[in-house]
Amino acid sequence: KKAFTVKDTRKAFRLCREASIKPNAYLMIGSPGETRKTIKETIQLMREIQPDVGSVNPGIWILPDTELHRISEKIGLISEEKWLSSDDTFIYTGEHSINKLKSFARQFDRGMAINQGFSSYLRVVLHQFVPEKYLKIIRSFYHFIKKFN
């Protein structure tokens, strides 16, 4: 449960900037009730307030004796037996699969990179879609071209 509103977030970021503090945003997506629409609204808010650093965690850990734990048991995501017999970390996936949450996180990363300029955006997009061996070639080419600018 969030103890703050979008208005509070805007105000906090404005006050940080007025005090010459570089604000950061760390988001967790996939809370109970979260939809594609609310995730897009969060991305739009981040574009508006432009945190200096923004990161997103795709999914929320289910921890014992929390409201999320009780919700997860109620809808059958976990059971006491499974919880006690496993060393796994359980992620809440009531509304979205872990793959869908990761997809939302990539959308967020691309949305945040737009705030940082085209080269940051390109770096994020390349990282998400291009195999590592090709990224090395692209980086080398980028540094070669940069020498002439």
C-alpha angles and dihedrals in degrees: 000000000000117000092197139059135226087258090055090051093051090049093048092052092047091050092048091053092047088054092047091248116143105228122216129200124212113183135187116203128197103057118159109283095017113140138187086261095054091046090052089049089054091050089050091050091051090051088051099047094035104207114210088233125019130181136168134208112213102223138002124256115243107230125189122266094015131121089249090055091052092047091048092051091047094054093041101250091126138008131204089248093052091044094053097042100049136073090200124118109239119220122198108248101163097129103016136030118244088252091054090049090052089050090053089049090054090050089051092049091051091047092051093046089058087065090056095054136261098298092055091047091050091048092053094046092047091049091054099047110023124076114246095248090060092046089062090055092047091049091051091049091047092053091046092053092043090061090066097048 
